[in-house]
mmCIF file of C-alpha atoms in Angstrom:
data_model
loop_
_atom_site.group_PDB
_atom_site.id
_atom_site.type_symbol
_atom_site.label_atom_id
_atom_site.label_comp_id
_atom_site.label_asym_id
_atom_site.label_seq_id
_atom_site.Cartn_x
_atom_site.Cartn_y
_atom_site.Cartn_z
ATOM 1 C CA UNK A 1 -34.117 -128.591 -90.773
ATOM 2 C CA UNK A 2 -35.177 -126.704 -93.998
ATOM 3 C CA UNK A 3 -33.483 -129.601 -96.109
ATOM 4 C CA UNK A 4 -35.774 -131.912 -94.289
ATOM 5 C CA UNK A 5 -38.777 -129.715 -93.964
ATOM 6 C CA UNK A 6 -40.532 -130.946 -97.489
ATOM 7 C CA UNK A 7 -40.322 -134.548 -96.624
ATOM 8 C CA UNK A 8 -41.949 -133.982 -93.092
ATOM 9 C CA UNK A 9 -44.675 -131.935 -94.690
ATOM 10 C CA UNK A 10 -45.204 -134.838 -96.648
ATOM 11 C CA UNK A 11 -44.518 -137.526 -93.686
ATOM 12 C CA UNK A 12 -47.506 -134.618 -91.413
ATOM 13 C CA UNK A 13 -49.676 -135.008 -94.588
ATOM 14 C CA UNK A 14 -49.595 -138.989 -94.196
ATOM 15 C CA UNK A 15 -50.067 -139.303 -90.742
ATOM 16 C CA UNK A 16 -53.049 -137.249 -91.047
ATOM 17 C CA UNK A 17 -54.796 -140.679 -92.128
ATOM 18 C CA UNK A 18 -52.951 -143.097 -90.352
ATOM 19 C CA UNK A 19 -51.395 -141.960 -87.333
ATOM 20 C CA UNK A 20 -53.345 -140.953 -84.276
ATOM 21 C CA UNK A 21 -54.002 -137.235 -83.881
ATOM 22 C CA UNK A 22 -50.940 -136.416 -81.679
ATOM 23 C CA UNK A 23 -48.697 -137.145 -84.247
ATOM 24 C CA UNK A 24 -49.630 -134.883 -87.013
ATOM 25 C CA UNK A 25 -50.027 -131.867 -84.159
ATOM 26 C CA UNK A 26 -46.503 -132.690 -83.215
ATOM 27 C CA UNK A 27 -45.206 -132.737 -86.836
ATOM 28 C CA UNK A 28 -46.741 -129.316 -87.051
ATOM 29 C CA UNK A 29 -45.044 -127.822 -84.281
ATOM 30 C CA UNK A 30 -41.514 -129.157 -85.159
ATOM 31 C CA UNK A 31 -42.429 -127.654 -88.880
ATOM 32 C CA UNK A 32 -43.644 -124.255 -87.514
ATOM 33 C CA UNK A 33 -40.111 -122.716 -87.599
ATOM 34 C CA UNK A 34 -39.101 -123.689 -90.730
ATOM 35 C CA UNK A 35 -42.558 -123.563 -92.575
ATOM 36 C CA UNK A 36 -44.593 -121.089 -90.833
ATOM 37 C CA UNK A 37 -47.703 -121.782 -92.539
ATOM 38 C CA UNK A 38 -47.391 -125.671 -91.606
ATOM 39 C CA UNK A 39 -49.192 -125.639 -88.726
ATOM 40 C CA UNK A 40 -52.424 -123.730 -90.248
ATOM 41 C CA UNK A 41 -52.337 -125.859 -93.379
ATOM 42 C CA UNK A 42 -52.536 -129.006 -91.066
ATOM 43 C CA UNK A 43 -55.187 -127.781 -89.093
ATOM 44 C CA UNK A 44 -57.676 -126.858 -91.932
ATOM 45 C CA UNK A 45 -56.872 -130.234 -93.887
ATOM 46 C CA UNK A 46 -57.683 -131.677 -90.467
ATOM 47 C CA UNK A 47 -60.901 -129.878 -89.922
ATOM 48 C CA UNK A 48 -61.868 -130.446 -93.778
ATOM 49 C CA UNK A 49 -61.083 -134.486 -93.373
ATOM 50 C CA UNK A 50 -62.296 -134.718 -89.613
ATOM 51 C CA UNK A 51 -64.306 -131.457 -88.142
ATOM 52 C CA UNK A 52 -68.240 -131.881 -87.619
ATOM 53 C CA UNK A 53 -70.047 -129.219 -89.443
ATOM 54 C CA UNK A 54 -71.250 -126.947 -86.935
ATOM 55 C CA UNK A 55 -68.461 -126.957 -84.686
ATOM 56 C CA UNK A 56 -65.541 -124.807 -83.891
ATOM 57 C CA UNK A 57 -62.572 -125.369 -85.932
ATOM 58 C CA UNK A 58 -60.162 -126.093 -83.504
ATOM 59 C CA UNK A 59 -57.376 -127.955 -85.208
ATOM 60 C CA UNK A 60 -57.575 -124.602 -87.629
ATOM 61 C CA UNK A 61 -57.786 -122.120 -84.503
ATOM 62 C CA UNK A 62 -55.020 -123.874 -82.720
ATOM 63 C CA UNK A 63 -52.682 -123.859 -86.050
ATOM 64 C CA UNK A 64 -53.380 -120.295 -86.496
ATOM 65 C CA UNK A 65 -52.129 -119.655 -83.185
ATOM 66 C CA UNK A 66 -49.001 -121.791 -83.603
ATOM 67 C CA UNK A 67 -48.399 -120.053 -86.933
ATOM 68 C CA UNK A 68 -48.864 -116.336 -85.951
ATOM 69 C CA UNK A 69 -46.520 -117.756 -83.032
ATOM 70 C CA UNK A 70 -43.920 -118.833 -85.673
ATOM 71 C CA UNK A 71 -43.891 -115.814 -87.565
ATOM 72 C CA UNK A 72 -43.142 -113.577 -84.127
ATOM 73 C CA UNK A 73 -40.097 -115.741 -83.106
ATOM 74 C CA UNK A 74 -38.876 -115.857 -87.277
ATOM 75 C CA UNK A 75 -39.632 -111.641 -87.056
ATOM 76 C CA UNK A 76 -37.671 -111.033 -83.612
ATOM 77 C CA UNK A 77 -35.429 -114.034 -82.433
ATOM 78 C CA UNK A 78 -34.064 -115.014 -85.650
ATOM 79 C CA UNK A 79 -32.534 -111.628 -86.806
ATOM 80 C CA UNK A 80 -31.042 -111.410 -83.090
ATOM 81 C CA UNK A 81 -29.243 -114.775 -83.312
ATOM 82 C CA UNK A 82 -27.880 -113.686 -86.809
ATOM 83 C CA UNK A 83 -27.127 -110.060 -85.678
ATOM 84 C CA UNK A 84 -25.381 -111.698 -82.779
ATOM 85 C CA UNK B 1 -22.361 -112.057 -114.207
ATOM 86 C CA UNK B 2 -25.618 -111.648 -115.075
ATOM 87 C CA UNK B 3 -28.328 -113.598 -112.550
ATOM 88 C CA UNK B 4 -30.877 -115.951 -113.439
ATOM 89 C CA UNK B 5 -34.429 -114.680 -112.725
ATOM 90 C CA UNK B 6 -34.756 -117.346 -110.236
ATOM 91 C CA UNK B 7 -31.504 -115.605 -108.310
ATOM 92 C CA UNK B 8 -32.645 -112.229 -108.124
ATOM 93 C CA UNK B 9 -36.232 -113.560 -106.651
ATOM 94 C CA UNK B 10 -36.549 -112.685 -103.255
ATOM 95 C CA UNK B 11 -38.923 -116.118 -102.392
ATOM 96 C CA UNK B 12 -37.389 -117.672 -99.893
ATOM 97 C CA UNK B 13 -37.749 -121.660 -99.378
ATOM 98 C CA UNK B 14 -39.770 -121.532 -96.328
ATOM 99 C CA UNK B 15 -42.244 -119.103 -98.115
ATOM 100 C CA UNK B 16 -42.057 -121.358 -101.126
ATOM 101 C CA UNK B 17 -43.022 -123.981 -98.987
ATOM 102 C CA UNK B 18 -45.487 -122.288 -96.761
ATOM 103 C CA UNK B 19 -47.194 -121.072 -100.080
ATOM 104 C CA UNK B 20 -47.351 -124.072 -101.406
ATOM 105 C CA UNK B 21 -48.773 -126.385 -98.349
ATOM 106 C CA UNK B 22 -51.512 -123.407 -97.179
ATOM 107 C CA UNK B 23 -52.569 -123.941 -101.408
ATOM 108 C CA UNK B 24 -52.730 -127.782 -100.690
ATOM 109 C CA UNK B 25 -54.929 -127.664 -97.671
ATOM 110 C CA UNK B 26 -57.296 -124.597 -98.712
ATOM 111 C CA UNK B 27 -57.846 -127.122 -101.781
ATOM 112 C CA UNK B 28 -59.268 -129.713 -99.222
ATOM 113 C CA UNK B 29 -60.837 -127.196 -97.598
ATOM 114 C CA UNK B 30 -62.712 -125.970 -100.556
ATOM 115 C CA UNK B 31 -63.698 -129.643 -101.276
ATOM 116 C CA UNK B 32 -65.398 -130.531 -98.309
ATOM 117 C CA UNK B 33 -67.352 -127.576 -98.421
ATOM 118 C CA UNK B 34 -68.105 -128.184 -101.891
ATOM 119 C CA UNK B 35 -68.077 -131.378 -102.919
ATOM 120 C CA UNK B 36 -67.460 -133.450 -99.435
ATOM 121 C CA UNK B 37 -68.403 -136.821 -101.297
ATOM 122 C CA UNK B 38 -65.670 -136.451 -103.450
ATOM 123 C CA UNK B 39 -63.038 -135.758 -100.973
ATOM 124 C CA UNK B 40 -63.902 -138.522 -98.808
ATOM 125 C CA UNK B 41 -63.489 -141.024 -102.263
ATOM 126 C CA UNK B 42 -60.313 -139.443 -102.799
ATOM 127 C CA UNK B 43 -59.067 -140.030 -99.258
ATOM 128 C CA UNK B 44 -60.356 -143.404 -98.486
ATOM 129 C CA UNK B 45 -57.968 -144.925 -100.390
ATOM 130 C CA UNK B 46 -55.768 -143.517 -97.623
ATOM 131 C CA UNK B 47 -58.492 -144.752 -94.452
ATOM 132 C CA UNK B 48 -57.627 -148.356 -95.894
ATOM 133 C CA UNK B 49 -54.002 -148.375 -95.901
ATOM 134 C CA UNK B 50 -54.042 -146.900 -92.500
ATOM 135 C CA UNK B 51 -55.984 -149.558 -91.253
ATOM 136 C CA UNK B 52 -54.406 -152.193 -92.499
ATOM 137 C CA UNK B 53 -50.714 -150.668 -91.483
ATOM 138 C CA UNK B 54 -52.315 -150.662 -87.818
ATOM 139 C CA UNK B 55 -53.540 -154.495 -87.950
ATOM 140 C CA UNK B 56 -50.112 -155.597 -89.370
ATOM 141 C CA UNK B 57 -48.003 -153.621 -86.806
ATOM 142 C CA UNK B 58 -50.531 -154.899 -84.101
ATOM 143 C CA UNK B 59 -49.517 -159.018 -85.183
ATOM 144 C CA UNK B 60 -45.933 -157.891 -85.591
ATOM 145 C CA UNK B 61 -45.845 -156.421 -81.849
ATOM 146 C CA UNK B 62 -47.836 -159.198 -80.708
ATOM 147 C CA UNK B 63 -45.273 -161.585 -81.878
ATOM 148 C CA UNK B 64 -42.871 -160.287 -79.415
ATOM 149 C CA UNK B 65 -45.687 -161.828 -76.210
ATOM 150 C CA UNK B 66 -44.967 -164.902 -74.332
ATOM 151 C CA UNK B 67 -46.213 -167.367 -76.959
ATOM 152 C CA UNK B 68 -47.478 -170.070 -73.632
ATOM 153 C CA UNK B 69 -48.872 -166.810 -72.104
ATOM 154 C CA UNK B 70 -50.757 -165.650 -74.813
ATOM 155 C CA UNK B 71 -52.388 -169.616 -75.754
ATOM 156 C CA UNK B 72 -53.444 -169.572 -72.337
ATOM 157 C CA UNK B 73 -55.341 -166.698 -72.394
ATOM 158 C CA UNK B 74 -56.712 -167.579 -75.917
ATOM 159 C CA UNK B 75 -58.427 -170.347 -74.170
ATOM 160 C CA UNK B 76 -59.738 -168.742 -71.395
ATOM 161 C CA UNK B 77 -61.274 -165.860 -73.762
ATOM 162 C CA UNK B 78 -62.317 -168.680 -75.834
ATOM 163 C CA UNK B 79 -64.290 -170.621 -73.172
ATOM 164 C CA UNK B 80 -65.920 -167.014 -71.096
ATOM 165 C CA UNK B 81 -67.066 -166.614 -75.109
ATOM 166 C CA UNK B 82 -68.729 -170.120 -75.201
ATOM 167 C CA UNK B 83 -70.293 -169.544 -72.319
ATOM 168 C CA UNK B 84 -72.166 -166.260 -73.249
ATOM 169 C CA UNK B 85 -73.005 -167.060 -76.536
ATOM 170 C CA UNK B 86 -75.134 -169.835 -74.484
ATOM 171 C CA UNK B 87 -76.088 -167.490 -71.863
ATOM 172 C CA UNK B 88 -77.082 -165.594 -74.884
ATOM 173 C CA UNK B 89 -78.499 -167.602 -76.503
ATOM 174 C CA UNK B 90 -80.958 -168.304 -73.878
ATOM 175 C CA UNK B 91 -81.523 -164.901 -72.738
ATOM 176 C CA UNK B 92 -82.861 -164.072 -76.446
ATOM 177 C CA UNK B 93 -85.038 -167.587 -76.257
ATOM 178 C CA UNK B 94 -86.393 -166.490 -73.153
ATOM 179 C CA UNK B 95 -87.257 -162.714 -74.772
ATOM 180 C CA UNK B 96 -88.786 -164.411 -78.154
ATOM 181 C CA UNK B 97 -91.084 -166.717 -75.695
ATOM 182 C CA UNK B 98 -92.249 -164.187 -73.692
ATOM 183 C CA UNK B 99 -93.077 -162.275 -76.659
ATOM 184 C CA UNK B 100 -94.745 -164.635 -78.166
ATOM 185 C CA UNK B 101 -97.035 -164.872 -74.947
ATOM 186 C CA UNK B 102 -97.280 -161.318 -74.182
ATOM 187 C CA UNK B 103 -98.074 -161.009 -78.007
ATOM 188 C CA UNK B 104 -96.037 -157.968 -78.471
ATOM 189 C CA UNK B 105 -93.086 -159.244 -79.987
ATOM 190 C CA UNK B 106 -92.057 -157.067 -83.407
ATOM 191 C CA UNK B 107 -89.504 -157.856 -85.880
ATOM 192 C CA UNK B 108 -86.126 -156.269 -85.987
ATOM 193 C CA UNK B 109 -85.785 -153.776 -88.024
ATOM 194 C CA UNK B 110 -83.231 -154.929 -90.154
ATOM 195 C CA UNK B 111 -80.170 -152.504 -90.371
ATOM 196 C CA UNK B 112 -77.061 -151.553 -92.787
ATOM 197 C CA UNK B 113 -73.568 -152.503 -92.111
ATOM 198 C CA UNK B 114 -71.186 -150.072 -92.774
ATOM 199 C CA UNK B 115 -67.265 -150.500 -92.548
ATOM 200 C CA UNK B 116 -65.748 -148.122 -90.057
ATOM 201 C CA UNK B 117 -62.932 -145.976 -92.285
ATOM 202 C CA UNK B 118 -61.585 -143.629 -89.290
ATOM 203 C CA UNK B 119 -62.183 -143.816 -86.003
ATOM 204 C CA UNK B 120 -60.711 -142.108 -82.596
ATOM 205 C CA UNK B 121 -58.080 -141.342 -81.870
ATOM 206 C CA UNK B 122 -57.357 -140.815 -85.519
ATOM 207 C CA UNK B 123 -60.395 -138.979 -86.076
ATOM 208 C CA UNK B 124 -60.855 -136.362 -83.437
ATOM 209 C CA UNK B 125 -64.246 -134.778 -82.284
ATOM 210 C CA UNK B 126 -65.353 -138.068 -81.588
ATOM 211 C CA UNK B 127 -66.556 -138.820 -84.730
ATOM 212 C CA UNK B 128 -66.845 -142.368 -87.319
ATOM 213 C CA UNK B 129 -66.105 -142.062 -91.005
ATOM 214 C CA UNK B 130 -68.347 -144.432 -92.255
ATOM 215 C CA UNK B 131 -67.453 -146.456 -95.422
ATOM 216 C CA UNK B 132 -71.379 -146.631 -96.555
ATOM 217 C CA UNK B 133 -73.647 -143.766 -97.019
ATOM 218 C CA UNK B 134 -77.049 -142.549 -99.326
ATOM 219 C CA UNK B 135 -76.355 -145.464 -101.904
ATOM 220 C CA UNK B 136 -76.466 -148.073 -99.574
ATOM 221 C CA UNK B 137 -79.844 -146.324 -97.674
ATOM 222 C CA UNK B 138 -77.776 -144.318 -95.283
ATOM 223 C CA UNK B 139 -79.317 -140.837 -94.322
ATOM 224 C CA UNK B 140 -78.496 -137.920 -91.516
ATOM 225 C CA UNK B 141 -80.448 -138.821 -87.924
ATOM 226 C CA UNK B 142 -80.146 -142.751 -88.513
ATOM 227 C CA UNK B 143 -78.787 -144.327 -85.256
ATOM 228 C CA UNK B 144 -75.269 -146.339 -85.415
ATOM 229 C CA UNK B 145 -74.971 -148.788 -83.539
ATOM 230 C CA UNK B 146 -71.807 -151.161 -82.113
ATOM 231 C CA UNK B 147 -71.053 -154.854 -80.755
ATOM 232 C CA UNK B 148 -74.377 -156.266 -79.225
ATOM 233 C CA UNK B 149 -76.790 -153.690 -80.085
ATOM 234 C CA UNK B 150 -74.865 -150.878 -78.282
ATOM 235 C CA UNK B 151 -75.978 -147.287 -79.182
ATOM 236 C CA UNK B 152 -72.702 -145.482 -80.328
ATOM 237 C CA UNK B 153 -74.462 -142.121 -82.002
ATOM 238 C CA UNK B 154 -76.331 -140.274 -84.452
ATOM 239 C CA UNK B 155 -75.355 -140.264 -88.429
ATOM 240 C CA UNK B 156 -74.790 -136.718 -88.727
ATOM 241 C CA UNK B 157 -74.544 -136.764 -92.480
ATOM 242 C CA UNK B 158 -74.323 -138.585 -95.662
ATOM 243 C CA UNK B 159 -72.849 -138.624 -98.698
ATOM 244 C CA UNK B 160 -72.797 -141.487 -101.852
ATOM 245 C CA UNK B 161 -70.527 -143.398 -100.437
ATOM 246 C CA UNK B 162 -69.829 -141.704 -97.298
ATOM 247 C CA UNK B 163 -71.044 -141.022 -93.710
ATOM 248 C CA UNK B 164 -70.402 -139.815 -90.643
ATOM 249 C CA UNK B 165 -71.597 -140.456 -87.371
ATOM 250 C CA UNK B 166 -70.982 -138.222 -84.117
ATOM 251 C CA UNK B 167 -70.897 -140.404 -81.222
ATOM 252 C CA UNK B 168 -73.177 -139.742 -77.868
ATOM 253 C CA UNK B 169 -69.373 -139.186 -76.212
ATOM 254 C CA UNK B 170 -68.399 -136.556 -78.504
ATOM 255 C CA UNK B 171 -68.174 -133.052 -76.243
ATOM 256 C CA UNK B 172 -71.034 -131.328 -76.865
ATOM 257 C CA UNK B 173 -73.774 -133.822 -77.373
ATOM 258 C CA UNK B 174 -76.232 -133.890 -74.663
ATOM 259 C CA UNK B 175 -78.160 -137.293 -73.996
ATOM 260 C CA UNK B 176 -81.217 -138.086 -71.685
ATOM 261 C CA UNK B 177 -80.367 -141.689 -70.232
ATOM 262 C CA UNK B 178 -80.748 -144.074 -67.577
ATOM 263 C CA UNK B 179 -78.542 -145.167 -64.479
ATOM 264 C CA UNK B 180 -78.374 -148.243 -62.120
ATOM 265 C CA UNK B 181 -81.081 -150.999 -61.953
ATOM 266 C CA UNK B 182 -83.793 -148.081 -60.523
ATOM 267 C CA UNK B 183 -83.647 -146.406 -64.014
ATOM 268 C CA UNK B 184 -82.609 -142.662 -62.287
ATOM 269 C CA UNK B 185 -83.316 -140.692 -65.276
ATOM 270 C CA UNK B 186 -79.377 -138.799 -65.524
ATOM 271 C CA UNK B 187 -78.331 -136.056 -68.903
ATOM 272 C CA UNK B 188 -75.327 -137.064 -70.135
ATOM 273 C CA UNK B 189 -73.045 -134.911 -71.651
ATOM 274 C CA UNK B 190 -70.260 -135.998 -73.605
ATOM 275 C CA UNK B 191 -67.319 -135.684 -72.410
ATOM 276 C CA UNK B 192 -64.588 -137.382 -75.754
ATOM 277 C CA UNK B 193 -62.564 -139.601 -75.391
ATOM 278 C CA UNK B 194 -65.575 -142.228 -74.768
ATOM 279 C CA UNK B 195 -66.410 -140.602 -71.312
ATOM 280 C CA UNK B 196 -69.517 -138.980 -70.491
ATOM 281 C CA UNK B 197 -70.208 -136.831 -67.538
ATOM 282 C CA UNK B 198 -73.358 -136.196 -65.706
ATOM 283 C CA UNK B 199 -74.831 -134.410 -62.457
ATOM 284 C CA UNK B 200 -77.260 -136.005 -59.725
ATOM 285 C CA UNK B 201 -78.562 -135.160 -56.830
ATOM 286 C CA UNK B 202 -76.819 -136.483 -53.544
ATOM 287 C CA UNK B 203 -78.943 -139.414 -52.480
ATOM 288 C CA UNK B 204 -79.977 -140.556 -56.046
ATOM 289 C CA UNK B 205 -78.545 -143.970 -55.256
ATOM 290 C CA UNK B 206 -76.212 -144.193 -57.770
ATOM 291 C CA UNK B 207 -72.646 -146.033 -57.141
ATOM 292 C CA UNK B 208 -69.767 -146.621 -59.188
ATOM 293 C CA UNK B 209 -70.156 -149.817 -61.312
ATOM 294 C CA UNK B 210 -73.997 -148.940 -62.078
ATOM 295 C CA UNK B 211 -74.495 -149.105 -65.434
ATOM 296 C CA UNK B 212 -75.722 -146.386 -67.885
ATOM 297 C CA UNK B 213 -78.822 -147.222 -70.519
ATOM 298 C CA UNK B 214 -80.102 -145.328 -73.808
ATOM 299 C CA UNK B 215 -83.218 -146.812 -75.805
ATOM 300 C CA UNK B 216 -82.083 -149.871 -77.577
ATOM 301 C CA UNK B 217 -82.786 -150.512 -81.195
ATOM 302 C CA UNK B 218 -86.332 -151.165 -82.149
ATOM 303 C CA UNK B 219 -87.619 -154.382 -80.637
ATOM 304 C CA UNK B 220 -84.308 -154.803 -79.046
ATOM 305 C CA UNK B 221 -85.563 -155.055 -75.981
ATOM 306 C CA UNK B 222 -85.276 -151.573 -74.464
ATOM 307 C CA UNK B 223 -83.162 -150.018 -72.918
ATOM 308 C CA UNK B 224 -79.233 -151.429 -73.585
ATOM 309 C CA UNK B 225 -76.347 -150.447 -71.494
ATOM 310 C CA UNK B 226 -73.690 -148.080 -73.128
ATOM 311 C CA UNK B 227 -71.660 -147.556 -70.190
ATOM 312 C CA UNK B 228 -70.533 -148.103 -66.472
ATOM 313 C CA UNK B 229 -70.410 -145.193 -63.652
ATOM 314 C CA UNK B 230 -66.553 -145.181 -63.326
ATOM 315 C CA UNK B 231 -65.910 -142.492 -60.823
ATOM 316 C CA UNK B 232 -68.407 -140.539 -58.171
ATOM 317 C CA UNK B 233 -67.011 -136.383 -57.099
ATOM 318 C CA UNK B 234 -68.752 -134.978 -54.594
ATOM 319 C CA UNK B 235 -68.773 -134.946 -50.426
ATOM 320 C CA UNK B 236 -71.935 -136.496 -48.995
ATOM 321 C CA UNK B 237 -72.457 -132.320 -48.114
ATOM 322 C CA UNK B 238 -72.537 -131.344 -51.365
ATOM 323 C CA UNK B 239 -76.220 -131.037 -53.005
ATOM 324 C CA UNK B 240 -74.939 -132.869 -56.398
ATOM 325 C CA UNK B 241 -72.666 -135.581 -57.282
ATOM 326 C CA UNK B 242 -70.540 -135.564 -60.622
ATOM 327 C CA UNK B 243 -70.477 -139.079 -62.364
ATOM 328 C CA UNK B 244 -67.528 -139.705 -64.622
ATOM 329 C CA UNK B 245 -68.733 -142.301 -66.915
ATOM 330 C CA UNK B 246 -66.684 -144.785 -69.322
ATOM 331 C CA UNK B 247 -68.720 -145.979 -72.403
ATOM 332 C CA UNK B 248 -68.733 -149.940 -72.620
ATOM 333 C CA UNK B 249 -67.307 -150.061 -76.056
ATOM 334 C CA UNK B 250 -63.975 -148.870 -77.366
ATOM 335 C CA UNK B 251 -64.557 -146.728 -80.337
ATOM 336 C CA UNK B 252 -61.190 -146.978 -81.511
ATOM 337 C CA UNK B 253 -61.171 -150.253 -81.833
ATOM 338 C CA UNK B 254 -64.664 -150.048 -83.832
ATOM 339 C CA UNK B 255 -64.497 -152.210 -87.208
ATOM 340 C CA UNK B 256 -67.820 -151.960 -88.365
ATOM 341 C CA UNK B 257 -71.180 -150.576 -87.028
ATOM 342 C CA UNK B 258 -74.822 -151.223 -88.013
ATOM 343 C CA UNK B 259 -77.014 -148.106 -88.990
ATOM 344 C CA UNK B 260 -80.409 -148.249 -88.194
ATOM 345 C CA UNK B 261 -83.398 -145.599 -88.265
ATOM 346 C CA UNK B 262 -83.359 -144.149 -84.220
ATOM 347 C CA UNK B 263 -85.723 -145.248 -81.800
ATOM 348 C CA UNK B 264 -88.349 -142.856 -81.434
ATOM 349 C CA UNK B 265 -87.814 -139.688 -79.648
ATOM 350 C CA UNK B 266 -84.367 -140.011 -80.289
ATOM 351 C CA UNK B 267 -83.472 -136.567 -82.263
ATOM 352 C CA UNK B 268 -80.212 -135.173 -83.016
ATOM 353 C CA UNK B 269 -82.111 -131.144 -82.404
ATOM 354 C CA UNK B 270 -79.230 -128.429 -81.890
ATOM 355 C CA UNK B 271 -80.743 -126.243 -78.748
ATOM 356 C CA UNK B 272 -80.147 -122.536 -79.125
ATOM 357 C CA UNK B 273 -76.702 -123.030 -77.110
ATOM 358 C CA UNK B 274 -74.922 -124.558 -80.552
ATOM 359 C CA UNK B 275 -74.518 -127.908 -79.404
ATOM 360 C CA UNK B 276 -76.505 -130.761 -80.203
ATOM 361 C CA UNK B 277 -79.227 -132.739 -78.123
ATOM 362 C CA UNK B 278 -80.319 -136.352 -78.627
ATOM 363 C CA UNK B 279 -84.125 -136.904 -75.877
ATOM 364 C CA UNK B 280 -84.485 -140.632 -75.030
ATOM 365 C CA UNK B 281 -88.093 -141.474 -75.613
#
């Protein structure tokens, strides 16, 4: 998955302007493992391109979310699998 | 062995990567907040080539439809669409006479096309990234309007080239309008996805199918229907009814739209809650 992880950054990027908005969100949770930071970076360059000004950020609130997510399962799952 | 400086670094791919992408997207960020015009020339380049990828995958997929199937519909649309451009047709004879006898008739304000460069579902919020903006006479609190004169929402901002429009569906917005053929004054509040919601009082004589009205454009004739009562919550005990409400047009299928200034009364004012407000007249 980390071999493949730049070109679906790049393929989450794309579909940020061509693909409906389901796609990109589901890009960024496949990517969260492997690039933690994914899902944060797709939800401010989809508030940037898309959000209202005014409004929430949600796009950047939900990737933060998934992100701080990512980082807790990388911190305590990941070491256990190894360990084990 | 000695090791490289590379080797001995302790930056691991995913951080490499996750370094690297967060950089990319606080640049956009930084743009829009900066220069917004700028980003939206950069990326429109992109807007096309989505569009077109969606019309060419929409004839390829249609190929694969029963060919006899398909002509036969053709010329049943074809006909229904001969016959309203006549029914049309007379309707807006019929308006331009009565007009002329009333003596209030008043030319149309003529308005500015704009090409449509992302629409929902690509473009969340329920909002249109307009391919027109301050150059071409654009400015924030213009009206947009769709297919037939329909009211779609209010141009929230503009750019040189640029503009965007938040549609009357977009959750959030709040919008005095009319139902059914007794005009019951209704608020509608957007609901996204091209639904509105709205509460009335039990009684009201509203039913599903009524249809939903906003102010026009100027000397359009009034009030023009945006969308159609689709679903009605609420025992006949209950004090209030809940109308779920499907707008008439399909904003994802939205090509172009024409911007005109809004009727007036019809202001885009941000009550103290945060979100916005548009008043019918």
């Amino acid at each position: 998955m980390t071999r493949l992880a730049p070109y679906l950054l790049v393929a989450a990027f794309i579909a940020l302007f061509i693909a409906p908005w389901p796609v990109p969100a589901v890009l960024a949770l496949i990517l969260a493992l492997p690039v933690p930071a994914a899902p944060l970076a797709l939800g401010l360059a989809f508030d940037a391109l898309y959000g209202p000004p005014g409004l929430l950020p949600l796009a950047t609130l939900l990737g933060a979310f998934a992100t701080l997510a990512a980082l807790l399962v990388r911190r305590r799952l990941l070491p256990g699998i190894m360990a084990a | 062995m000695r090791t490289r400086t590379w080797q001995r670094s302790k930056c691991s791919p995913a951080a490499l990567l996750s370094g690297v992408v967060l950089g990319v997207a606080l640049l956009v960020f930084a743009a829009r907040l900066v220069a917004p015009g700028l980003l939206l020339a950069g990326v429109a380049p992109l807007f096309t080539a989505g569009n077109a990828l969606a019309r060419a995958s929409s004839g390829f997929f249609s190929a694969f439809g029963n060919t006899a199937a398909l002509a036969a519909k053709n010329r049943t649309l074809a006909q229904a669409n001969a016959t309203l451009e006549l029914e049309n047709e007379a309707l807006r004879q019929k308006a331009a006479d009565l007009g002329a006898l009333i003596g209030t008739s008043t030319p149309a304000t003529p308005g500015i096309t704009a090409t449509v460069l992302a629409r929902p579902p690509m473009a969340p919020y329920d909002t249109l990234i307009l391919g027109s903006g301050s150059e071409a006479g654009i400015t924030a609190s213009m009206e947009a309007y769709g297919p037939a004169g329909t009211p779609l929402g209010l141009v929230e901002s503009a750019t040189g080239g640029f503009a965007r429009v938040r549609l009357f569906t977009a959750p959030g917005v709040v919008t005095d309008a009319w139902v059914g053929s007794t005009r019951v004054p209704v608020t509608l509040h957007g609901a996204g996805a091209g639904a509105f919601s709205a509460t009335v009082s039990q009684g009201s004589g509203i039913a599903v199918g009524d249809l939903v009205y906003l102010p026009g454009p100027p000397a359009g004739g009034g009030a023009t229907p945006v969308a159609r009562v689709a679903h009605i919550e609420g025992t006949a005990s209950d004090p209030a009814a809940t109308l779920a409400i499907a707008s008439l047009v399909n904003a994802s299928s939205l090509a172009w739209v024409v911007v005109r200034p809004a009727p007036p009364g019809v202001l885009l004012m941000p009550p103290a809650s945060g979100s916005a407000t548009t008043t019918a007249p």
